[in-house]
mmCIF file of C-alpha atoms in Angstrom:
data_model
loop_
_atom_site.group_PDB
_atom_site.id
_atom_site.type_symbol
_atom_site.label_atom_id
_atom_site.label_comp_id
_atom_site.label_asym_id
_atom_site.label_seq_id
_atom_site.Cartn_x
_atom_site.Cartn_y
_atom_site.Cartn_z
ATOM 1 C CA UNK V 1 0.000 0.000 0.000
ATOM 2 C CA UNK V 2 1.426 3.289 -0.605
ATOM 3 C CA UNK V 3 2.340 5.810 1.980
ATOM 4 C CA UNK V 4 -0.165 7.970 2.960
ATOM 5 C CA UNK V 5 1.742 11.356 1.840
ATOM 6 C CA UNK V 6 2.178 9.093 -1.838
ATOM 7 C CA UNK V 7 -2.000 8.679 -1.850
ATOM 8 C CA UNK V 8 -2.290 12.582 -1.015
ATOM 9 C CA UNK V 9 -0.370 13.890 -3.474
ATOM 10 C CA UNK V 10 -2.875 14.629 -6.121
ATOM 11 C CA UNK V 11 -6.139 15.007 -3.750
ATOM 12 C CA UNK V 12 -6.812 18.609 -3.190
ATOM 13 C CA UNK V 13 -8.129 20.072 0.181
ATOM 14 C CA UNK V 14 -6.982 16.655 2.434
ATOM 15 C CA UNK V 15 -3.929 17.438 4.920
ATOM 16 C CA UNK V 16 -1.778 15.341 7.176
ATOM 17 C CA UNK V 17 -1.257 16.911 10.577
ATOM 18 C CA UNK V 18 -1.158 16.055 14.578
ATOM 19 C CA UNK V 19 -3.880 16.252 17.019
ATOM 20 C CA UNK V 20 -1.118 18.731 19.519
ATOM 21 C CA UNK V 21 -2.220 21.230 16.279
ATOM 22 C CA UNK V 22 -5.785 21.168 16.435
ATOM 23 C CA UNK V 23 -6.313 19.931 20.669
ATOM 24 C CA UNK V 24 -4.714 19.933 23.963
ATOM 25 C CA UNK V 25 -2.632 16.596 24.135
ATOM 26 C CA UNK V 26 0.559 15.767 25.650
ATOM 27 C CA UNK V 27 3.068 15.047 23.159
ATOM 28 C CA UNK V 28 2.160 14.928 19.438
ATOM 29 C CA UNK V 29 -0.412 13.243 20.084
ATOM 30 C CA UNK V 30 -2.149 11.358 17.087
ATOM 31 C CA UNK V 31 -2.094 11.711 13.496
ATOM 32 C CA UNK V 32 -5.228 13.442 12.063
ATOM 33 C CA UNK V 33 -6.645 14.016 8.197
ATOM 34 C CA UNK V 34 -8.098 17.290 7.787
ATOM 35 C CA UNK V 35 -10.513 17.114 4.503
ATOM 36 C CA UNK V 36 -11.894 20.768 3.551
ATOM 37 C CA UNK V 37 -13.944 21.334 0.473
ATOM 38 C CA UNK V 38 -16.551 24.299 -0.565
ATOM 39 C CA UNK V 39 -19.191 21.907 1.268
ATOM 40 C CA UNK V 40 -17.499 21.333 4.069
ATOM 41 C CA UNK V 41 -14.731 19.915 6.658
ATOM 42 C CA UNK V 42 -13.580 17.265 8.333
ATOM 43 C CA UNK V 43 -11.093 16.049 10.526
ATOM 44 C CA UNK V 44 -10.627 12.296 10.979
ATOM 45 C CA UNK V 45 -8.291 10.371 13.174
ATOM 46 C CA UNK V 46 -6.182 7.487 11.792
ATOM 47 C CA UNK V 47 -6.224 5.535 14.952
ATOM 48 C CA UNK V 48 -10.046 4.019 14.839
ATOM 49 C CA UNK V 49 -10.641 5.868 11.303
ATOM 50 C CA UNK V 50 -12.027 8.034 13.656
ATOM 51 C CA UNK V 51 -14.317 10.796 12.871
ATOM 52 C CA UNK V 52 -13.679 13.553 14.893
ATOM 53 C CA UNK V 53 -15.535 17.142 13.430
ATOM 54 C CA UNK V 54 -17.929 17.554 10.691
ATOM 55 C CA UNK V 55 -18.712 20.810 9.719
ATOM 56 C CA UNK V 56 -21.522 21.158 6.207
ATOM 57 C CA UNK V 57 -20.569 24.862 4.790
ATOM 58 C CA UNK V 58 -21.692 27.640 6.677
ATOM 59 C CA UNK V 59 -22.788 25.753 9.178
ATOM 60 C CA UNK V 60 -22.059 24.592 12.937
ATOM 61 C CA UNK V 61 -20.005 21.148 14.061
ATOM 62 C CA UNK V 62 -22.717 18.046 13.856
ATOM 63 C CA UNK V 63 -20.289 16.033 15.996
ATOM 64 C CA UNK V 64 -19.407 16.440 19.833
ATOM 65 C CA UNK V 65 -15.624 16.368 21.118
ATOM 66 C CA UNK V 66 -15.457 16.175 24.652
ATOM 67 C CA UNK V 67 -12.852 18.860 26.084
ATOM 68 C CA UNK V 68 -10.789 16.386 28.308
ATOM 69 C CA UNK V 69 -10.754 13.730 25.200
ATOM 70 C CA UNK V 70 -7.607 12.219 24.985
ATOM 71 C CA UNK V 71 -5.439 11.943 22.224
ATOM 72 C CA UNK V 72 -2.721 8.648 22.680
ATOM 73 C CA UNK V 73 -2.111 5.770 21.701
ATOM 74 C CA UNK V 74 -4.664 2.848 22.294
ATOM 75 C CA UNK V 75 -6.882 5.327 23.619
ATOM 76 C CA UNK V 76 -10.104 5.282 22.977
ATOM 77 C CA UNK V 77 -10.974 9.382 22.004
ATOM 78 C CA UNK V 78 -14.160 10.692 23.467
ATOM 79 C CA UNK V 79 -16.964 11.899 20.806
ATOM 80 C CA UNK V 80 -17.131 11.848 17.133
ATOM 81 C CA UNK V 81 -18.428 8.607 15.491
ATOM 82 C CA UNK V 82 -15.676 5.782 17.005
ATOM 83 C CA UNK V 83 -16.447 2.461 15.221
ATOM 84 C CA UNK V 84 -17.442 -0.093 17.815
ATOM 85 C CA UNK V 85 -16.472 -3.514 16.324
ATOM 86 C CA UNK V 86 -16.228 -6.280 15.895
ATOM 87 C CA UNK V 87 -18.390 -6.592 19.101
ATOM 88 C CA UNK V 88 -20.419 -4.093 20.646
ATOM 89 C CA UNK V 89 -20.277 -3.500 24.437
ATOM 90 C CA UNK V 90 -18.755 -5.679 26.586
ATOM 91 C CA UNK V 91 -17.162 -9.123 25.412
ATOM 92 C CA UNK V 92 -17.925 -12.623 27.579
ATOM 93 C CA UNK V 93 -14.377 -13.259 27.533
ATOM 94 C CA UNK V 94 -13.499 -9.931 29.133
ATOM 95 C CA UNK V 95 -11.820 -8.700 25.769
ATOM 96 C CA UNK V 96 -11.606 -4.685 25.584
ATOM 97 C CA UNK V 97 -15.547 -3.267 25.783
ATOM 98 C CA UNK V 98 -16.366 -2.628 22.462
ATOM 99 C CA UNK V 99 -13.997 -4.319 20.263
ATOM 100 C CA UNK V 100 -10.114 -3.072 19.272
ATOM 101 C CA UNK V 101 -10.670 -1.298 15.634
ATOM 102 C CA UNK V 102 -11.621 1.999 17.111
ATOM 103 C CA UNK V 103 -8.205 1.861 18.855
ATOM 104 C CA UNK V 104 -5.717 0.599 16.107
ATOM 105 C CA UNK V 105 -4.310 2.494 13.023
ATOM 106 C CA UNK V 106 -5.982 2.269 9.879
ATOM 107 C CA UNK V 107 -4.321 3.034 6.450
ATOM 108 C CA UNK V 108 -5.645 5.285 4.245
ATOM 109 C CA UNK V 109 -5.855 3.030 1.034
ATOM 110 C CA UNK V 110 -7.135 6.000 -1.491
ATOM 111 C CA UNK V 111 -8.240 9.595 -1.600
ATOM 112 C CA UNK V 112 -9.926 11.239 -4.226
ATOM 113 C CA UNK V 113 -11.809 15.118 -5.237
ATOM 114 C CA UNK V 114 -15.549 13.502 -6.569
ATOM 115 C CA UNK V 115 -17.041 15.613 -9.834
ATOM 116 C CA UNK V 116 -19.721 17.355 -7.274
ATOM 117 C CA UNK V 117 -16.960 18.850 -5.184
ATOM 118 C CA UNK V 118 -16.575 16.273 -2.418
ATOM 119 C CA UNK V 119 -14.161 14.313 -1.430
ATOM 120 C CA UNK V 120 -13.641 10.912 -0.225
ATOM 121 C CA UNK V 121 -11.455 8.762 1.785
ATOM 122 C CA UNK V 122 -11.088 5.155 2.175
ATOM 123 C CA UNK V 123 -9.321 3.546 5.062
ATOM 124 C CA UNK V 124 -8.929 -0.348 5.825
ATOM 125 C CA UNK V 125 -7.617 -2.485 8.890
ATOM 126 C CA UNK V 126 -6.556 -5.970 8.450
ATOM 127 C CA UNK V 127 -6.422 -9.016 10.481
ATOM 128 C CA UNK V 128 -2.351 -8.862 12.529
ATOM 129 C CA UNK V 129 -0.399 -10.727 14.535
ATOM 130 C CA UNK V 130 -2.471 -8.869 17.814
ATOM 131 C CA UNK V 131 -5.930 -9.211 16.297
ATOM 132 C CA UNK V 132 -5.588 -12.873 15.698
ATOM 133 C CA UNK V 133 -4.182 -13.518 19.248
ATOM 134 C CA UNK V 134 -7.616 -12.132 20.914
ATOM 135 C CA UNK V 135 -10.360 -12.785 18.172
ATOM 136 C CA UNK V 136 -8.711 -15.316 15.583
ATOM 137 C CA UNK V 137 -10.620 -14.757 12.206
ATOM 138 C CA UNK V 138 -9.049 -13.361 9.137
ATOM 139 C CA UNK V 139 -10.608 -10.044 8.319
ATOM 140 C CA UNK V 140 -10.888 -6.530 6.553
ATOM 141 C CA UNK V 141 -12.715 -3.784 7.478
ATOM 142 C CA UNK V 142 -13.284 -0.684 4.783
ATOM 143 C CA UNK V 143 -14.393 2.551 5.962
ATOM 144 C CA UNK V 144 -15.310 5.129 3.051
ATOM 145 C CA UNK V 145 -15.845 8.585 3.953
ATOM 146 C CA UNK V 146 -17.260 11.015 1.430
ATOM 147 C CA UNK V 147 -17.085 14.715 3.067
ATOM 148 C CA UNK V 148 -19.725 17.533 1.490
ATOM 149 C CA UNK V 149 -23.218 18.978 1.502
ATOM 150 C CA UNK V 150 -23.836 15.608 3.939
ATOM 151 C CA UNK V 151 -21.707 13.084 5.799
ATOM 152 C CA UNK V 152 -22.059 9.578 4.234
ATOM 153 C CA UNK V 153 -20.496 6.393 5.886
ATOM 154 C CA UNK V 154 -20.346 3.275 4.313
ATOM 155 C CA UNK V 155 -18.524 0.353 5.922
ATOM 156 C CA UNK V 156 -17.976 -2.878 4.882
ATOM 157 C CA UNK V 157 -16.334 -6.468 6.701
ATOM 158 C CA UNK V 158 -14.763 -9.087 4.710
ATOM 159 C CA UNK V 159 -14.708 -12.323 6.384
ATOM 160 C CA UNK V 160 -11.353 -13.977 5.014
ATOM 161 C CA UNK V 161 -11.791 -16.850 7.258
ATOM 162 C CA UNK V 162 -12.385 -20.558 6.644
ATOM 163 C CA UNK V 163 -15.060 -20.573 9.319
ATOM 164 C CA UNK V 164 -18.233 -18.678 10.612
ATOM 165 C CA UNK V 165 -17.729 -14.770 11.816
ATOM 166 C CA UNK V 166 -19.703 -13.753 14.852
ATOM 167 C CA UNK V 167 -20.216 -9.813 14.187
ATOM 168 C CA UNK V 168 -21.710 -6.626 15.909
ATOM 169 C CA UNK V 169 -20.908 -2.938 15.408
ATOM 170 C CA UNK V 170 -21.911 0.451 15.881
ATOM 171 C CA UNK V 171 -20.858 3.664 14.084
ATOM 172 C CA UNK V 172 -21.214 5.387 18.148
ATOM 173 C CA UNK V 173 -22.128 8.924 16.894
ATOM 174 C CA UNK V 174 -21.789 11.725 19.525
ATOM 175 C CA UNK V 175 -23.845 14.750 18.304
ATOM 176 C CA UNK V 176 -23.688 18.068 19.845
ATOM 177 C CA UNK V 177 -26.345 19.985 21.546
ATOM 178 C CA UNK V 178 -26.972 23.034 23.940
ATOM 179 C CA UNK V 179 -28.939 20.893 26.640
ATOM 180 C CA UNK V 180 -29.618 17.066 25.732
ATOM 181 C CA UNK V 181 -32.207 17.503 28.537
ATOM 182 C CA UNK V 182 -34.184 19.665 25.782
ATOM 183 C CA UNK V 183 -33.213 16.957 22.851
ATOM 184 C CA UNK V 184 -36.280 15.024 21.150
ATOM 185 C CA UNK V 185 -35.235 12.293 19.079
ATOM 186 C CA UNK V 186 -37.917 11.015 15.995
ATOM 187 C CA UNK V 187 -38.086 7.868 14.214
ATOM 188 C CA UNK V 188 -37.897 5.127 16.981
ATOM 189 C CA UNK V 189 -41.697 5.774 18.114
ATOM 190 C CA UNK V 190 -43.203 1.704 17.761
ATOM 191 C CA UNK V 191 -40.036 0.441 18.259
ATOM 192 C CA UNK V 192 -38.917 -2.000 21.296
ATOM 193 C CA UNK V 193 -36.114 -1.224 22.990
ATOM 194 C CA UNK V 194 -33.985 -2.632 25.997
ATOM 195 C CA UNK V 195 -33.283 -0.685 28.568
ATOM 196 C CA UNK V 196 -29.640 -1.103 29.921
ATOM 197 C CA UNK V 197 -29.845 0.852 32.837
ATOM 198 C CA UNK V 198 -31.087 -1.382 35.686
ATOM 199 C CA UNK V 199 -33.317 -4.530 34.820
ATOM 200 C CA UNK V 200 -32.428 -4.882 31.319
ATOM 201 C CA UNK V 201 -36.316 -4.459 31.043
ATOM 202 C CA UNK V 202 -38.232 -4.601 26.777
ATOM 203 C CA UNK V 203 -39.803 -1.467 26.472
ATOM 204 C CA UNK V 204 -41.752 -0.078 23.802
ATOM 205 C CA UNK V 205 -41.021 3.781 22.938
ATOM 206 C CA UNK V 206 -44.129 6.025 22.622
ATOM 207 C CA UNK V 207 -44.043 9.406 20.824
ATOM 208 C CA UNK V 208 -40.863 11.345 20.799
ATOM 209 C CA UNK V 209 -37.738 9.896 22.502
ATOM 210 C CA UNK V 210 -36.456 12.488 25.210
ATOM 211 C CA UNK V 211 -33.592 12.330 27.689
ATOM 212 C CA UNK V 212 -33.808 12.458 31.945
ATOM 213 C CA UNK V 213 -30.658 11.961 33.339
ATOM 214 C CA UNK V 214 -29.097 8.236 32.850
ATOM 215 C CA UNK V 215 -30.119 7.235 29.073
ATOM 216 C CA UNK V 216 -28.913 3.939 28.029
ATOM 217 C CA UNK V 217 -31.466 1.976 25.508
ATOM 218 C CA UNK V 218 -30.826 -0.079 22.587
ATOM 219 C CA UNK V 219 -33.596 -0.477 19.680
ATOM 220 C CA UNK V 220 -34.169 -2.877 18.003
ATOM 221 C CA UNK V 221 -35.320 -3.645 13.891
ATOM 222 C CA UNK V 222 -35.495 1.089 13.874
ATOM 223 C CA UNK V 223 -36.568 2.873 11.096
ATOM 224 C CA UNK V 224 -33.764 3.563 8.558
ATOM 225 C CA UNK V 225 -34.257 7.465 9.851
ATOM 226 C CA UNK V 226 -34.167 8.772 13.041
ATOM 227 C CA UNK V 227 -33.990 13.267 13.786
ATOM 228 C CA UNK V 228 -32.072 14.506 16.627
ATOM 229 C CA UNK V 229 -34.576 17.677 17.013
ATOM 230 C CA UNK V 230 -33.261 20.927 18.864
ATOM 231 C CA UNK V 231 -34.244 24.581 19.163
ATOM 232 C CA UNK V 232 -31.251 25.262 16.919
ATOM 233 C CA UNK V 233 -31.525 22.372 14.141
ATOM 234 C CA UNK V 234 -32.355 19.190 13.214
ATOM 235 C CA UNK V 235 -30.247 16.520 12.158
ATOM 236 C CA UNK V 236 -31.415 13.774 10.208
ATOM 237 C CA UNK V 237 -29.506 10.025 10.226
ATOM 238 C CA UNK V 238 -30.628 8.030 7.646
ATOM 239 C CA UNK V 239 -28.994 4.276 7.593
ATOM 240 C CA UNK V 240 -29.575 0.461 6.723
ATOM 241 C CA UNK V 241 -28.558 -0.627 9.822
ATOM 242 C CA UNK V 242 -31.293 -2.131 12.108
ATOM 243 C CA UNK V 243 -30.079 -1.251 15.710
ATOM 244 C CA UNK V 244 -30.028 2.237 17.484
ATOM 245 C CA UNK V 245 -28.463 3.019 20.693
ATOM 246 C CA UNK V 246 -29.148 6.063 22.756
ATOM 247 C CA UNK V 247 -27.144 6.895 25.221
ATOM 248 C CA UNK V 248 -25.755 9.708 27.531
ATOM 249 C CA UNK V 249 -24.130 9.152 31.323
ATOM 250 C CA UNK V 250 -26.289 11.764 33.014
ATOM 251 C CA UNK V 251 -25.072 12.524 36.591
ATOM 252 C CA UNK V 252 -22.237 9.880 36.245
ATOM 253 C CA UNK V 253 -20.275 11.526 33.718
ATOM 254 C CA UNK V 254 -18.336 12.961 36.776
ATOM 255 C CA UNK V 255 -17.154 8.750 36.874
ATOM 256 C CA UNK V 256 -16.064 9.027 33.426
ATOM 257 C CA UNK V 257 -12.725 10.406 33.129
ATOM 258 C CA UNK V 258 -12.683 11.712 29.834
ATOM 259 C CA UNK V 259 -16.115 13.618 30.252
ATOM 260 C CA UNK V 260 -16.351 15.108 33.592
ATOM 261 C CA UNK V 261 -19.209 16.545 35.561
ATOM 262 C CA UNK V 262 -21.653 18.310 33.836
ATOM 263 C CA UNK V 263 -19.611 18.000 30.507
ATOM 264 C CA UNK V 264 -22.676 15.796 29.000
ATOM 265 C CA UNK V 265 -25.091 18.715 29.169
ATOM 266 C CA UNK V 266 -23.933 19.428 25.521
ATOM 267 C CA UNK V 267 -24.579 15.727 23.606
ATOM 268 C CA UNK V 268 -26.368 13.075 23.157
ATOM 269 C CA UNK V 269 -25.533 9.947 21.197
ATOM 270 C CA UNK V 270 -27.214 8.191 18.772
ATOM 271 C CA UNK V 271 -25.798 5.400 17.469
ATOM 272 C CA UNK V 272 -26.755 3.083 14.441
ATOM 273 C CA UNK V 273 -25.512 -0.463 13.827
ATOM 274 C CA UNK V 274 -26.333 -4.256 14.260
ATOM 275 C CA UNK V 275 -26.102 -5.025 17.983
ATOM 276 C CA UNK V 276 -27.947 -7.324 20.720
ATOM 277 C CA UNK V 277 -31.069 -8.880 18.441
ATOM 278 C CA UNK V 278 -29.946 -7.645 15.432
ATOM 279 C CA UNK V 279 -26.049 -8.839 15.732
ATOM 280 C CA UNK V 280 -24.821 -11.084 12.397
ATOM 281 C CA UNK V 281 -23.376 -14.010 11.672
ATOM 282 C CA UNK V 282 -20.980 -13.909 8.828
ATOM 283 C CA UNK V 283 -20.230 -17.129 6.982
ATOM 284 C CA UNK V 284 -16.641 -18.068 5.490
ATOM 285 C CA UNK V 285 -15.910 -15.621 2.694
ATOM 286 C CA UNK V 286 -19.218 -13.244 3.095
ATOM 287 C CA UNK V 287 -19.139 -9.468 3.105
ATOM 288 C CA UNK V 288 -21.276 -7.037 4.664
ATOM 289 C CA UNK V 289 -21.541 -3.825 4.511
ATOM 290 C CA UNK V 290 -23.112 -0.782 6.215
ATOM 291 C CA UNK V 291 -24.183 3.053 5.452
ATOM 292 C CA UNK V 292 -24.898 6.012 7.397
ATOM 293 C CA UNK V 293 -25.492 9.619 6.036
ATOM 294 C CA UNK V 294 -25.744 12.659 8.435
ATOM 295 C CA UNK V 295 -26.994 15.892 7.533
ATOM 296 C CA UNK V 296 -29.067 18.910 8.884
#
């Protein structure tokens, strides 16, 4: 594969830099691709082909960055969309909660300016020597970003293994609000959903979905749109995924390191993927692969 300076030398607007340029880390911190285009910007992470910032032209950040997110090495960072897979959640065998890709480097495999003045990236992450010694399947995973008037996700798995793939995943999308206590979310109304916080109890949502402190549900077979509704905007997700997860810590974000009392006033995550129910089962050879588009 080429180096990444090699696949950015004819792609215009798409930068290498450090996260110590753009946030407060200790040391260089991690290397970061900023895209910018007349429809807008990104900046992406290559440790988890992170998604960091998204900003559509003449418009405000969709994504939320927490300010104590940390930016090292094998460190999961706080906010943006980190990809949760190849499990979501915790693991049975008491392997890292939600899987290792959002904490490994990915390589950028191309880059390219598309005719309506976007651009796109494509990452991948292959099976190593330390994948295989905690989940021991042959794999690729194959992120494409395109950056402009709307965010669009597509991400596909290659099962390279002689044997059956057990798979779950999440693109774990931190959005950012004034107060997520005056957040409606659309599109899950009908829907059954487990409630993680306490019993585990099946719910079914009525109406709008609206946040009181703790908010931990996952639902399951959702609409392919869901609209994070605020005073200031509305953001529409629109995916073929069948899973959404809702989440934000409440009062114990002042347990969570990385977010800090009172820090989770300003988002409130909504997540789309295959998880709990609606996890897969990929056989020897199969692909799948997922989209997400974000826009206001």
């Amino acid at each position: 594969m080429k180096p990444i300076e090699a696949v950015l030398a004819s792609v215009k607007g798409v930068r290498l830099t450090t996260s110590s340029a753009f946030y407060q880390t200790e040391g260089e911190g991690l290397a970061l691709l900023v895209v910018e285009n007349t429809l807008g910007s990104a900046v992406l992470a290559l440790q988890g082909a992170h998604l960091i910032s998204y900003i559509p032209a003449q418009g405000q950040d969709l994504l939320w960055l927490s300010p104590n997110a940390i930016f090292k090495p094998a460190k999961a960072i706080r906010g943006g969309i980190p990809l949760c897979m190849p499990w979501f959640g915790g693991h049975p065998d008491g392997l890292p909660s939600h899987g290792f890709a959002r904490t490994m480097d990915w390589q950028l495999r191309s880059a390219q300016n598309l005719a309506d003045g976007s651009t796109e990236l494509v990452l991948c992450l292959q099976d190593n020597a330390q994948t295989l010694a905690i989940w021991p399947h042959a794999f690729e995973f194959e992120l494409t970003i395109q950056v402009g008037r709307c965010l669009d996700l597509s991400l596909k798995i290659e099962n390279r293994s002689d044997t059956s793939l057990p798979y779950s995943y999440a693109f774990h999308s931190y959005f950012a609000v004034q107060d997520y206590t005056q957040v409606a979310v659309q599109g899950l109304a009908g829907c059954e959903y487990i409630d993680t916080v306490g019993e585990h109890l099946r719910l079914l949502q009525t109406g709008e979905m609206t946040f009181s402190g703790t908010t931990d549900r996952v639902y399951l077979n959702v609409p392919a749109e869901q609209k994070i509704v605020t005073a200031q905007r509305s953001i529409q997700i629109v995916s073929d995924t069948h899973s959404a997860v809702v989440w934000n810590p409440g009062a114990h974000a002042v347990n969570i390191g990385d977010i800090g009392a009172g820090v989770n006033q300003t988002f409130v995550c909504v997540e789309r993927g295959d998880v709990f129910d609606n996890a897969l089962v990929l056989a020897a050879g199969d692909t799948h692969t997922a989209t997400m588009r974000l826009s206001v």
